[in-house]
Short mmCIF file of C-alpha atoms and ligand atoms in Angstrom, two decimals:
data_model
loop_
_atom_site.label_atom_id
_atom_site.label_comp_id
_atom_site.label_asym_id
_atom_site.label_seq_id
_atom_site.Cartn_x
_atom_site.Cartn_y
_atom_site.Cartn_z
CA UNK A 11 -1.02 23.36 5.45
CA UNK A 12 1.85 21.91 7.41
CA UNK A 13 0.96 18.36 8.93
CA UNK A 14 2.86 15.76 11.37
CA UNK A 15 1.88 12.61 9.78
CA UNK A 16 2.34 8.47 12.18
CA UNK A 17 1.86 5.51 10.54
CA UNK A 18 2.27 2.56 12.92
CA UNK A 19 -0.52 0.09 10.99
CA UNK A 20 2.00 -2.80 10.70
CA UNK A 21 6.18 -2.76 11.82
CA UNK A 22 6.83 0.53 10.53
CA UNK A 23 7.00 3.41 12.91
CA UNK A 24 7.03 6.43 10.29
CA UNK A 25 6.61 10.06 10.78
CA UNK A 26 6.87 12.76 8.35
CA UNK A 27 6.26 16.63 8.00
CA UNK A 28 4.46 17.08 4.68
CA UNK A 29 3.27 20.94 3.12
CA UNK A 30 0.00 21.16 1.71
CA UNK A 31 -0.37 17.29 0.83
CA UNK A 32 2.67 17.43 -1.94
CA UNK A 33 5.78 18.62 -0.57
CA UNK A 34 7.80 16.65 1.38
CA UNK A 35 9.85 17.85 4.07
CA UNK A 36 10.84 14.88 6.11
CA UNK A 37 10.29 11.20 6.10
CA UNK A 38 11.74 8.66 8.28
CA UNK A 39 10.76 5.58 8.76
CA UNK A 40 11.61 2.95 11.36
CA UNK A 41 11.32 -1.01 10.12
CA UNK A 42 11.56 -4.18 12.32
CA UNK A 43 11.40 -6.02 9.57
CA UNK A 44 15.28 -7.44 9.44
CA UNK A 45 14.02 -8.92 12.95
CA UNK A 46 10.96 -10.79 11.23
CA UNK A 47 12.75 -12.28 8.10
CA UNK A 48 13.26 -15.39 9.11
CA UNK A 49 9.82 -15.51 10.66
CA UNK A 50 7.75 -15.92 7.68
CA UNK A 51 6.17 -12.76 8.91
CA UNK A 52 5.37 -9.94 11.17
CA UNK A 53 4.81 -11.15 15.09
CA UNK A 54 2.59 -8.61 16.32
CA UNK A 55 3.68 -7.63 20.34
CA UNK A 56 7.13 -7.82 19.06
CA UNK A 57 6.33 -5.19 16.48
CA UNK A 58 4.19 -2.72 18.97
CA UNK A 59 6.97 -3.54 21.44
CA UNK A 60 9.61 -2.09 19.19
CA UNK A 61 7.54 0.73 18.22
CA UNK A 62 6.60 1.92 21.34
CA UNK A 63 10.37 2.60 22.16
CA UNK A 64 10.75 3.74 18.03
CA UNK A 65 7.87 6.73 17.85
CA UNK A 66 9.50 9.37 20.04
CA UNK A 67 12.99 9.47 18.49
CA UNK A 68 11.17 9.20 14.75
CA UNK A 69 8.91 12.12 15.32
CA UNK A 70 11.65 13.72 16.57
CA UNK A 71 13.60 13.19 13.96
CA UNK A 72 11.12 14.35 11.71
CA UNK A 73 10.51 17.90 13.03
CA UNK A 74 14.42 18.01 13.14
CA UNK A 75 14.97 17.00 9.30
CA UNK A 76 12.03 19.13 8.09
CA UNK A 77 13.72 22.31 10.47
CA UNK A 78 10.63 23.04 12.57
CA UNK A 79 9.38 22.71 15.56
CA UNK A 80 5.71 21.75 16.75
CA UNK A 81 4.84 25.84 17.09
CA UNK A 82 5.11 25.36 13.06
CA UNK A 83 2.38 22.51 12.75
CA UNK A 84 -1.28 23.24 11.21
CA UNK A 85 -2.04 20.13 12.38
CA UNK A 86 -1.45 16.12 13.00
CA UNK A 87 -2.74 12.98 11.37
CA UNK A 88 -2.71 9.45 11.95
CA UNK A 89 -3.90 6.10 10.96
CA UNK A 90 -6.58 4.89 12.28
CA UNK A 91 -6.51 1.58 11.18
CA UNK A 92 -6.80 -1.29 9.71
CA UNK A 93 -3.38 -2.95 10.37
CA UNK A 94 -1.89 -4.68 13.74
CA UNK A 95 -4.22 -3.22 17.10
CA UNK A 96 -1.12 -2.72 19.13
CA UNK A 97 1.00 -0.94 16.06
CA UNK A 98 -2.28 1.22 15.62
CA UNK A 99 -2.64 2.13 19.33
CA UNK A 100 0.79 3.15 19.34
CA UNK A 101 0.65 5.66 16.58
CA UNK A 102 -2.95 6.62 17.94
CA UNK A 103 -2.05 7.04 21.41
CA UNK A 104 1.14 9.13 20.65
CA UNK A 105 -0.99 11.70 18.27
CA UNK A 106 -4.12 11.93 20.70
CA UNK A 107 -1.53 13.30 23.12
CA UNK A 108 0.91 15.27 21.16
CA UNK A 109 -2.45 16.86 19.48
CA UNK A 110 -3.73 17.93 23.52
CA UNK A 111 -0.94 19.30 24.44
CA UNK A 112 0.32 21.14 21.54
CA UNK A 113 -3.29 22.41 21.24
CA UNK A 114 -3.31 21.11 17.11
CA UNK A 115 -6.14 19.48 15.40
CA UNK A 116 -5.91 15.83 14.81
CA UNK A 117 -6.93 13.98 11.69
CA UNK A 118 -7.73 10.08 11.52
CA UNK A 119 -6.97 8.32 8.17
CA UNK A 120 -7.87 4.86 6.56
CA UNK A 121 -4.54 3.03 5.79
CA UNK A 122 -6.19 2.83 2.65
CA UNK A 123 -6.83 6.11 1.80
CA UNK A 124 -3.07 6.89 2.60
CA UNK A 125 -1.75 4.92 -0.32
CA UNK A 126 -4.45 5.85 -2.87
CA UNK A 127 -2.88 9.43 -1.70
CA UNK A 128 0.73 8.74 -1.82
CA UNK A 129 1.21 9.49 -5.76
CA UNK A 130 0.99 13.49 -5.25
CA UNK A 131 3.55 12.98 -2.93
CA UNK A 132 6.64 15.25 -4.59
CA UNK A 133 4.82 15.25 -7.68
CA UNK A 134 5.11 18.73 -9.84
CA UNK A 135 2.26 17.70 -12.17
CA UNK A 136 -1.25 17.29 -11.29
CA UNK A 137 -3.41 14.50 -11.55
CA UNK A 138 -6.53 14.24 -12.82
CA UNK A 139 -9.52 12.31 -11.99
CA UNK A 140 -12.01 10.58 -12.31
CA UNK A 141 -8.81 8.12 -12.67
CA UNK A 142 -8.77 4.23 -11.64
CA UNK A 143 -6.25 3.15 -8.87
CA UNK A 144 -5.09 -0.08 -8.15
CA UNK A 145 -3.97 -0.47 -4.01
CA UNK A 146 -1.96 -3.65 -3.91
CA UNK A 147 -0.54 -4.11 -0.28
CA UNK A 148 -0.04 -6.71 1.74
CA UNK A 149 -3.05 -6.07 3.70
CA UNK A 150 -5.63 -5.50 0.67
CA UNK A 151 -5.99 -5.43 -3.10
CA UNK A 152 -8.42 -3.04 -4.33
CA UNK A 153 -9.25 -1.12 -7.51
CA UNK A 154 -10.93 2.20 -7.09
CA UNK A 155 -12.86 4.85 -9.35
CA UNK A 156 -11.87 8.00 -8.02
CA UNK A 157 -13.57 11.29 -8.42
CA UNK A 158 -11.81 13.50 -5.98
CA UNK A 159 -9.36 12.94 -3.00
CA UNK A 160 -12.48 12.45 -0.79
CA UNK A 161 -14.96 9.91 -3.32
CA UNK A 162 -14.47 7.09 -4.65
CA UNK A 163 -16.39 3.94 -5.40
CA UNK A 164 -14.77 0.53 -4.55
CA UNK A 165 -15.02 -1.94 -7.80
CA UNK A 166 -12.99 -4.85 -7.06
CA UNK A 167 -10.92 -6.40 -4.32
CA UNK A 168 -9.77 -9.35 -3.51
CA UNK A 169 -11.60 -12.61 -2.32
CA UNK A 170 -9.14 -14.14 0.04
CA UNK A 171 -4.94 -13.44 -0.03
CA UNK A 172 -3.91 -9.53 -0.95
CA UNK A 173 -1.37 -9.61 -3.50
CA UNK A 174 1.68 -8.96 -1.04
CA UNK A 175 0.28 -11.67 1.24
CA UNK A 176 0.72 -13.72 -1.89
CA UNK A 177 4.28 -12.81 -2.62
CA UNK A 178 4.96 -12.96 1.26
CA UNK A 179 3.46 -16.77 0.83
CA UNK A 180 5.15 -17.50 -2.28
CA UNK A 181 8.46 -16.58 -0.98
CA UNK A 182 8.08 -18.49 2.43
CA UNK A 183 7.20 -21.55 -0.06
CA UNK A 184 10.73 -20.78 -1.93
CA UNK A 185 12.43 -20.58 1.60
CA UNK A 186 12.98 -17.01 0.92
CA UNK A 187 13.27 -14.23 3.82
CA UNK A 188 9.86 -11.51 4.35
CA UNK A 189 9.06 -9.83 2.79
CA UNK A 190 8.30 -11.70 0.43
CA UNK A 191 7.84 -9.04 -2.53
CA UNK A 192 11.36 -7.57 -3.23
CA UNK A 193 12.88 -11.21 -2.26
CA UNK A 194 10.73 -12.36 -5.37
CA UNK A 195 11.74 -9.78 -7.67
CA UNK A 196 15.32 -10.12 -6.67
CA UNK A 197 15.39 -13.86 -7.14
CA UNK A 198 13.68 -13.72 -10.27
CA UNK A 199 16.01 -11.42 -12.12
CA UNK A 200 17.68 -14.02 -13.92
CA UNK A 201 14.79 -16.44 -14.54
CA UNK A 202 12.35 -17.57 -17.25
CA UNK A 203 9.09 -16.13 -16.54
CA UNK A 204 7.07 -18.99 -19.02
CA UNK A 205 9.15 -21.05 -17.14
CA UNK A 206 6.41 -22.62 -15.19
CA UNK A 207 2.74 -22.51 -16.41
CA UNK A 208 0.79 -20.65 -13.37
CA UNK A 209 -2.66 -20.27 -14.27
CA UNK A 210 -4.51 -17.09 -14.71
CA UNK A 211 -7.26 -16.59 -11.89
CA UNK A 212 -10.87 -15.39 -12.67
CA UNK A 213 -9.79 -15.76 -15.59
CA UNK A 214 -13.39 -16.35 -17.29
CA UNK A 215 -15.35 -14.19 -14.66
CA UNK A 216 -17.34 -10.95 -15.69
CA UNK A 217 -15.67 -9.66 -12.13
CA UNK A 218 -13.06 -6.79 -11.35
CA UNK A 219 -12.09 -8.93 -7.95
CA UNK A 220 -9.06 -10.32 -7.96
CA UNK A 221 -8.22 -14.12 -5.87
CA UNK A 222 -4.24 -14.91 -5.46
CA UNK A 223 -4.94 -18.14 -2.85
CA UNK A 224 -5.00 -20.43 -6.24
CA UNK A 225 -1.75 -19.20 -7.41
CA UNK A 226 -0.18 -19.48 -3.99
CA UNK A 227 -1.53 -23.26 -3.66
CA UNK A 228 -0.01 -23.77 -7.21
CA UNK A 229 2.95 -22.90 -6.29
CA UNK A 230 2.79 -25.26 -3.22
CA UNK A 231 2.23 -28.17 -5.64
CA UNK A 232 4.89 -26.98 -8.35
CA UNK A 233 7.29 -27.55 -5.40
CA UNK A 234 5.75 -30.95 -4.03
CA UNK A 235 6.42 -32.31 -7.34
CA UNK A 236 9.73 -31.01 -8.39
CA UNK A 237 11.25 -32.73 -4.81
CA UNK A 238 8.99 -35.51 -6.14
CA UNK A 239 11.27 -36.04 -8.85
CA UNK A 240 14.36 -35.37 -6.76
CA UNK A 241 14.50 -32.02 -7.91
CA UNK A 242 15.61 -29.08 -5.58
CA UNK A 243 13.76 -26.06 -5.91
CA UNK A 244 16.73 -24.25 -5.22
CA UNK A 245 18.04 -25.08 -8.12
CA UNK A 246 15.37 -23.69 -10.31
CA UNK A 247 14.81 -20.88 -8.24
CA UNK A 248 15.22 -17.74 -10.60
CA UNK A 249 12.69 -19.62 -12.54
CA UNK A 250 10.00 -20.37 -9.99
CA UNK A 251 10.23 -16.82 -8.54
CA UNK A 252 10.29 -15.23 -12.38
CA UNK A 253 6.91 -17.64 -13.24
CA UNK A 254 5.48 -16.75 -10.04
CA UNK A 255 5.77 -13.03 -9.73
CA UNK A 256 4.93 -13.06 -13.57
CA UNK A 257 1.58 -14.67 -13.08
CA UNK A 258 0.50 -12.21 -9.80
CA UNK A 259 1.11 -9.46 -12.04
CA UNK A 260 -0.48 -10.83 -15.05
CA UNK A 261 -3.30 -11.45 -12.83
CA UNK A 262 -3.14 -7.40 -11.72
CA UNK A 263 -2.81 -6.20 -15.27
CA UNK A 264 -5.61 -8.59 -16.45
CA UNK A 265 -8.22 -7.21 -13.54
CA UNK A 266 -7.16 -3.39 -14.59
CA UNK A 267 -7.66 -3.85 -18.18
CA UNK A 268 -11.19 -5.29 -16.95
CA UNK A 269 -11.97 -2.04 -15.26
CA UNK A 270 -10.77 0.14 -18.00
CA UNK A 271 -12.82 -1.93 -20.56
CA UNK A 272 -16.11 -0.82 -18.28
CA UNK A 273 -14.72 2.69 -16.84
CA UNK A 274 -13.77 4.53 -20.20
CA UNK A 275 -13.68 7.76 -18.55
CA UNK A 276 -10.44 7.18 -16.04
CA UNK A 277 -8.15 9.92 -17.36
CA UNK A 278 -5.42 7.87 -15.49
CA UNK A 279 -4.41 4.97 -13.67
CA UNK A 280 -2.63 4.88 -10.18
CA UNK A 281 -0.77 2.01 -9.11
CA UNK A 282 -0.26 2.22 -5.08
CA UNK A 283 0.72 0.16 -2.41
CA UNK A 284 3.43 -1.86 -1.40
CA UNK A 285 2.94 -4.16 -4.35
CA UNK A 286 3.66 -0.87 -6.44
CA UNK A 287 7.43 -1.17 -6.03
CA UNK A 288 7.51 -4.11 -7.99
CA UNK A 289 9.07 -3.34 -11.53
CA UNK A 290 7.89 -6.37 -13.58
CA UNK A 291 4.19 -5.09 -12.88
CA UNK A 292 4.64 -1.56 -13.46
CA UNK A 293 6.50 -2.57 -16.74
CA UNK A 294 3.44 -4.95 -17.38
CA UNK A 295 1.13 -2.31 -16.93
CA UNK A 296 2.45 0.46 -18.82
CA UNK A 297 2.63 -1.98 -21.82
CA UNK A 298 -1.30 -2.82 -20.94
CA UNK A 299 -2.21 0.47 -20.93
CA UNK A 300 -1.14 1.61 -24.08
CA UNK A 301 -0.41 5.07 -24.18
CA UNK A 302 -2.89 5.97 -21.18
CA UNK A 303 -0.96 7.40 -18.54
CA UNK A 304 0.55 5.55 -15.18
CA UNK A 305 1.32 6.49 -12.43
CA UNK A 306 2.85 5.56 -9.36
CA UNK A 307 4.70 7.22 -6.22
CA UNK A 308 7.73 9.42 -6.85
CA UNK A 309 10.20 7.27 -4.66
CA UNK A 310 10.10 3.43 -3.64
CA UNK A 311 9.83 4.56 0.02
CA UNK A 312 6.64 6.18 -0.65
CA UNK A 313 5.18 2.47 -1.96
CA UNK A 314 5.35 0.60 0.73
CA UNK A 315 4.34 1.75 4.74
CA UNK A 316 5.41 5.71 5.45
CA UNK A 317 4.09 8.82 7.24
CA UNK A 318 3.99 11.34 4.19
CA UNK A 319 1.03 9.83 2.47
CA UNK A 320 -0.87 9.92 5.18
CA UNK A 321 -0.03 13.22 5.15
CA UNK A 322 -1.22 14.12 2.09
CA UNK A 323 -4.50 12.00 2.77
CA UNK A 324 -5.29 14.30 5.64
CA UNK A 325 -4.21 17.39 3.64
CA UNK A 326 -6.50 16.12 1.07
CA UNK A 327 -9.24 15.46 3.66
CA UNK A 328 -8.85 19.22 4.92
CA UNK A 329 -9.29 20.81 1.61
CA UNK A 330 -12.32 18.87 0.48
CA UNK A 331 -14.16 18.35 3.73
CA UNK A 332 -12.93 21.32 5.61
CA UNK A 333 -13.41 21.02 9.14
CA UNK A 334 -15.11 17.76 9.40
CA UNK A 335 -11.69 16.17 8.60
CA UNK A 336 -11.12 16.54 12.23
CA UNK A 337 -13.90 14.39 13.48
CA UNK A 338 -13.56 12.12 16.67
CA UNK A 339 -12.47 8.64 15.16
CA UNK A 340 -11.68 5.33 16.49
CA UNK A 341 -8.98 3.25 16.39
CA UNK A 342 -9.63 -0.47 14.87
CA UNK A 343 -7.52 -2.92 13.54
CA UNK A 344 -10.45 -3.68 11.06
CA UNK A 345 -11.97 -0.80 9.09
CA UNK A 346 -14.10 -1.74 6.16
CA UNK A 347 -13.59 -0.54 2.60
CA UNK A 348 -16.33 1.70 2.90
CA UNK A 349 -14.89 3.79 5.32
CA UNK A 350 -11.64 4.39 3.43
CA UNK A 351 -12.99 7.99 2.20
CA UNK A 352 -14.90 8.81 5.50
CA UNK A 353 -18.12 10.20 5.80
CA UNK A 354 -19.29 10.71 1.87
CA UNK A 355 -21.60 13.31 0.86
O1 KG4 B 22 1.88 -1.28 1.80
P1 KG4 B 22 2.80 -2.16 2.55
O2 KG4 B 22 4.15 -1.61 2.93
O3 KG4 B 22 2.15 -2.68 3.87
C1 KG4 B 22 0.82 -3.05 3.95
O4 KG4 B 22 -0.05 -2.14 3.98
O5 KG4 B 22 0.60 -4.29 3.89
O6 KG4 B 22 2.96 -3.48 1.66
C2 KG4 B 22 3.79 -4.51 2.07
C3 KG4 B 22 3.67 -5.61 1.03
C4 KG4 B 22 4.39 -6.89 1.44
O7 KG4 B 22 3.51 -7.96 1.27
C5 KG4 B 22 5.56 -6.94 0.49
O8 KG4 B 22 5.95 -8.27 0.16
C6 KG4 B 22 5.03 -6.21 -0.72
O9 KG4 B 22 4.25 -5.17 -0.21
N1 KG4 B 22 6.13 -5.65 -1.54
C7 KG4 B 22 6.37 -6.02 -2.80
C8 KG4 B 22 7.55 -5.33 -3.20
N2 KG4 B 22 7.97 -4.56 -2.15
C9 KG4 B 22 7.08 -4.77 -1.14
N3 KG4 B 22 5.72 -6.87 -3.61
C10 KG4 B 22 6.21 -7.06 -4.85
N4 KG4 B 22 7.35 -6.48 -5.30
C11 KG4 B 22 8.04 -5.61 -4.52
N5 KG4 B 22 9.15 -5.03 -4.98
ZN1 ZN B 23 0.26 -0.32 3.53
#
């Protein structure tokens, strides 16, 4: 199955032609994020702005990279939300029309569901469920049982700041550009990561949710008090970032060993999302998980916001649901976790 996948939920305008939920055949993705570093964040009718003039010369692109044209297409897919309403509409908009008049089906996916999908992408083995899968994004943190591409139950998310959100924070704190993730990691290379004691949230609760708004508001104080004593952060900054990204993923590893502890049967554990990029934690993990295996997406592009794994989610969808994939949907900026699979059975 041959699929035209958008993905417009934040500042990314991404399009990509993915075979049969696996296979690759183009991916390009558009980013205004070099206009929002110094903003502390994404402004959203900047963003849909810049996309709306983006989505035409992406998809194009795509169809040219992956050397067809729409004739070839099984079918197109989209996300459907959560993310930014006027990113989402873009994306929406453009595949409601392109799916009318090229006569193709069209298939809605939670943003969600996209990353939980985006480890098959170019992957030669398969993977096997039921298998736990930590989303980490700057939109949510979730962990997920998984019994097939299309069921799952939700264990754990988070109670107020997603993990990216809380790197994004962190480095805004630090007076470091968004995103906030890989300016962390990059500014931590060379630092102590017991440098600074962050504490370790939930750390007594029987819970698999995660909070990160404690850690961020630690950081906050760390800082008040090292210009306090007439100390620059600056000048300790390898440190604070190392202490800092160490305790968010500590804080990750801790909630997955949690779920493992209670859900004995995950064959595997997939780490998605665009906190999935980040090194320290998969290093973290692997070390957690003792043998068991990890995985995460093939290439960094496929971590954070792209059109292939929503691909794959709606090639996914197809296979296990059939034609009900291509139910009307709606487009909303806020989807609940629930409705990251779809209708269940
Ligand atoms: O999945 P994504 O591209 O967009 C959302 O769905 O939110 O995730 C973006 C988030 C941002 O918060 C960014 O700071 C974080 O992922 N991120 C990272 C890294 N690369 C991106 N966080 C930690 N380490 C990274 N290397
Ligand atoms: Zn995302």
């Amino acid at each position: 199955m041959r699929i035209l996948a958008l993905e417009t939920s934040c500042d990314e305008t991404a399009a990509a032609v993915v075979e049969n939920g696996t296979a690759v055949s183009s991916s390009v993705i558009a980013t205004s994020k070099e206009a929002f570093s110094h903003s502390g964040g994404v402004i959203p009718e900047s963003a849909a702005r810049q996309q709306i003039a983006a989505i035409h010369p992406v998809i194009d692109a795509a169809l040219r990279e992956a050397h067809v044209t729409h004739e070839a297409l099984d079918a197109l897919a989209v996300t459907r939300g959560p993310g930014l309403l006027g990113s989402l509409l873009v994306g929406t908009m453009t595949a409601r029309t392109l799916a009318a008049l090229w006569k193709k089906p069209l298939i809605g996916v939670h943003h969600t569901l996209g990353h939980l999908s985006s480890t098959w992408l170019e992957r030669n083995e398969p993977c096997f469920f039921p298998l736990l899968a930590l989303s980490a994004s700057g939109g949510h943190t979730e962990l997920w049982l998984r019994h097939a591409h299309t069921k799952g139950e939700l264990l754990g998310q988070t109670r107020d700041d997603a993990a990216g959100e809380a790197f994004d924070k962190g480095a805004s704190l630090l007076a470091l550009p968004y995103p906030g993730g890989p300016s962390i990691a990059r500014a931590a290379t060379s630092g102590n990561p017991k440098a600074f004691p962050f504490p370790l949230p939930l750390a007594h609760e029987e819970t698999s949710d995660f909070s990160f708004s404690g850690l961020k508001t630690a950081m906050k104080y760390t800082v008040q008090e090292l210009e306090a004593q007439g100390i620059a952060p600056a000048d300790c900054l390898a440190d604070l970032a190392a202490s800092y990204q160490h305790a968010l993923c500590r804080h990750l590893v801790d909630r997955v060993e949690r779920a493992l502890r209670l859900h004995p049967e995950a064959r595997e554990v997939h780490l998605v999302g665009g906190v999935s990029a980040n090194t320290t934690l998969r290093s973290l993990l692997i070390e957690a998980l003792d043998g068991r295996p990890l995985l995460f997406p093939t290439r960094f592009e496929f971590c954070t916001d792209n059109g292939a794994m929503i691909g794959a989610a709606a090639a996914f969808s197809f296979a296990e649901k059939g034609k009900r994939a291509f139910r009307h949907f709606t487009t909303a900026a806020s989807l609940p976790s629930t409705d990251v699979f779809g209708e269940q059975d």
